[in-house]
Amino acid sequence: MGKSYGIRGRLVWQIATVFLKLMLISCVEARIQSYKWKVKYEYKSPDCYEKLVITINGESPGPTIFAEQGNTVVVEVDNLLVTENLAIHWHGIRQIGSPWSDGANGITQCPVQPGEKFVYKFVVDKAGTYIYHAHYGLQRSSGLYGSIHVIPSDGVKEPFSYDREHTLLINDWWHKSSAEQTAGLSSIPFRWVNEPQSLLIQGRGAYNCSLVNNQLNSLGTGSICNTTNPECSPHVIPVVFGKTYRLRIASVTSLSAINFMIEGHNMTIVEADGNYVEPVVVQNLNLYSGETYSVIVKADNDPSRNYWAAVNILGRMPKTPTGTAVFNYYPNHPKKPPLTTPPNGPLWNDTNYALAQSQSLKALKGFNPGPPFSSDRAINMFFTQNKIEGFSRWSINNFSFVLPSTPYLIALKQNLPHTFDPTPPPEKYDLQNYDIHLPPKNPNASYSDSIYRLDFNSTIDIILQNTNMLDPNKSETHPWHLHGHHFWVLGHGIGVFDPVNDPKKYNLVNPVVKNTVPAFPYGWTVIRFRADNPGIWAFHCHVEAHYYLGMGVVFEEGIERVARLPKSIMGCGKSKRLARP
Ligand SMILES: *[C@@H]1O[C@H](CO)[C@@H](O)[C@H](O)[C@H]1NC(C)=O
Ligand SMILES: *[C@@H]1O[C@H](CO)[C@@H](O)[C@H](O)[C@H]1NC(C)=O
Ligand SMILES: *[C@@H]1O[C@H](CO)[C@@H](O)[C@H](O)[C@H]1NC(C)=O
Ligand SMILES: *[C@@H]1O[C@H](CO)[C@@H](O)[C@H](O)[C@H]1NC(C)=O
Ligand SMILES: *[C@@H]1O[C@H](CO)[C@@H](O)[C@H](O)[C@H]1NC(C)=O
Ligand SMILES: *[C@@H]1O[C@H](CO)[C@@H](O)[C@H](O)[C@H]1NC(C)=O
Ligand SMILES: *[C@@H]1O[C@H](CO)[C@@H](O)[C@H](O)[C@H]1NC(C)=O
Ligand SMILES: *[C@@H]1O[C@H](CO)[C@@H](O)[C@H](O)[C@H]1NC(C)=O
Ligand SMILES: [Cu+2]
């Protein structure tokens, strides 16, 4: 090609080509956000009590992923946990075209083994506030979690304004390791995880060290719990009088529902799970595990002092002290705690209040396409607490979910036979002979690894029905999270869902769009989504122990449209052979 141009022409051509290539590379690189993460156990004291914590590059919470809508995020994870597998889920990211990067162990990938590296690569197609966290056993409760912030593309304005933003990840915290918790849940007699020792805001809490003051730390040089440890000094939210702040708040709790408030300040909810909502002014924000919100707060109170930001447990009888951070007005000292008592929040068992806040959320006009007016298929999911051969379990329509040894995505795409039960799970439950207000008459259920197969692009309704637990007069709130989708929340109610009258009350005009939604005690929740994202998607209770005990299901949609799978997700169960180079 160069010959006819002569030496000089060739040189010019070569320089031009190099220049063009450089431009192309920098262009492409701007659209890729790359991270390299080392995941390991380290001794940390997030609430002043020293224990082993899973860190990413030395931190818990892990690094925040910052990206612009449309960017590709690439995360190379190095599993240095030595004795534990690993999988990381990108919660709220739909994984369109990359279902193998969803990070759901046993569903979309084999776990990443100790000493192995794994690359997650996905497009963040929607601006908003998201999170990531471990999706293997109970590892989330060991501290493997962080934030994902996706800003709108250049030139796209958000429907609210603010001067600065702050991130608040909320978590509940136990002193027992996730290994101990997991073993307890799979034991006879059953050993429940119980209420958390602390609540953490942005990885910081404050345990009452005088409860354990005679135990030594891992070095043997001091107390295992030390309130002067800088790792547990309270998180500070710095503000300047007169400025407006966006707080990106997310709950990664393992168990607790959370109520968040800032002493002396109201908040305006503007975003939920990555979707804009009609502004709602609240004094208290309820967050169920797996939910993310943006609220707008104006620093307009007396700036001569600091204020408490406080988190309290909702929905379960609280046995954990209020978690706090300092809402710090400039120029007061950031560590100067307010002289007031941290606020307690609303009554933990006020279901009507909690329900009302969930019902107050509506999609912001002009930003979310509304739902189809009817669905092609309605799946009832009736969840119960059960016993199977003496083990405590949770079930959906009398089946308690267990993970197969071969992940569904690989089994279905590669046509690997006999890896899971192909019988479709039930879609109804005999409610005529069941009183949801009483413990089950027969506590037995069965294990199952069967899945729901959805017609591609069909519209699906899920009717979640909550019931009484094994103990009398007890029903809890369960936050349900769907992978691969954002869904419309058509309605919530208390009591048994009425298939004739309740659908007439569905909000088909401006239902909030979410990826996690609570089902309230003795209540029902209906969601609708379009099965238009080829892949295999988990739908489960986001209480980590409940999912571990079987409270989940799996959907297949458009498997034939899924592109060739990367070999890196294979290597377990019947996919061992396929992983060989
Ligand atoms: C911490 O625990 C000790 C011992 O039980 C108790 O006397 C004290 O009041 C507790 N402190 C706080 C702040 O709760
Ligand atoms: C607590 O930690 C501080 C340093 O942060 C140290 O000086 C002190 O001796 C420790 N106290 C105990 C009881 O371990
Ligand atoms: C918060 O809003 C309530 C009404 O919704 C109002 O009564 C109260 O004064 C407001 N508080 C502040 C600090 O603005
Ligand atoms: C809520 O719990 C409190 C105890 O924390 C109890 O006194 C009260 O009766 C409960 N209210 C309802 C409506 O169950
Ligand atoms: C439940 O299962 C246990 C065995 O785990 C059995 O002994 C019991 O009879 C079953 N109960 C009913 C009502 O079927
Ligand atoms: C649930 O499953 C158990 C165990 O197979 C069975 O004994 C029980 O009858 C089932 N209950 C219903 C309502 O189908
Ligand atoms: C899915 O269905 C919608 C509504 O019927 C239609 O507009 C869209 O083109 C369909 N998408 C595919 C990929 O078939
Ligand atoms: C459950 O609540 C009902 C009334 O709501 C009451 O009659 C009954 O005694 C309670 N049962 C227990 C075991 O607390
Ligand atoms: Cu649950």
PDB file of N, CA and C in Angstrom, residues 64 152 154 187 246 270 313 362 483 498:
ATOM      1  N   THR A  64     -15.324   3.254  45.876  1.00  0.00           N
ATOM      2  CA  THR A  64     -16.516   3.612  45.106  1.00  0.00           C
ATOM      3  C   THR A  64     -16.187   3.560  43.623  1.00  0.00           C
ATOM      4  N   PRO A 152     -25.073  11.056  34.790  1.00  0.00           N
ATOM      5  CA  PRO A 152     -25.670  11.102  33.451  1.00  0.00           C
ATOM      6  C   PRO A 152     -24.626  11.467  32.395  1.00  0.00           C
ATOM      7  N   ASP A 154     -22.755  13.418  29.396  1.00  0.00           N
ATOM      8  CA  ASP A 154     -22.474  14.845  29.241  1.00  0.00           C
ATOM      9  C   ASP A 154     -23.679  15.590  28.690  1.00  0.00           C
ATOM     10  N   SER A 187     -27.288 -25.774  61.132  1.00  0.00           N
ATOM     11  CA  SER A 187     -27.117 -26.739  62.229  1.00  0.00           C
ATOM     12  C   SER A 187     -28.455 -27.188  62.798  1.00  0.00           C
ATOM     13  N   ARG A 246     -26.691  16.567  48.066  1.00  0.00           N
ATOM     14  CA  ARG A 246     -27.310  15.305  47.672  1.00  0.00           C
ATOM     15  C   ARG A 246     -26.635  14.236  48.506  1.00  0.00           C
ATOM     16  N   VAL A 270     -35.458  12.042  46.044  1.00  0.00           N
ATOM     17  CA  VAL A 270     -35.529  12.353  44.612  1.00  0.00           C
ATOM     18  C   VAL A 270     -35.162  11.164  43.714  1.00  0.00           C
ATOM     19  N   ILE A 313     -33.104   0.623  63.887  1.00  0.00           N
ATOM     20  CA  ILE A 313     -33.700  -0.573  63.279  1.00  0.00           C
ATOM     21  C   ILE A 313     -35.217  -0.451  63.255  1.00  0.00           C
ATOM     22  N   LYS A 362     -43.503   7.704  43.802  1.00  0.00           N
ATOM     23  CA  LYS A 362     -44.075   7.620  42.447  1.00  0.00           C
ATOM     24  C   LYS A 362     -42.975   7.966  41.445  1.00  0.00           C
ATOM     25  N   HIS A 483     -32.524  -9.464  40.029  1.00  0.00           N
ATOM     26  CA  HIS A 483     -31.326  -9.230  39.217  1.00  0.00           C
ATOM     27  C   HIS A 483     -31.738  -8.997  37.761  1.00  0.00           C
ATOM     28  N   ASP A 498     -56.181 -10.187  47.021  1.00  0.00           N
ATOM     29  CA  ASP A 498     -57.461 -10.540  46.417  1.00  0.00           C
ATOM     30  C   ASP A 498     -57.328 -10.408  44.895  1.00  0.00           C
TER      31      ASP A 498
END
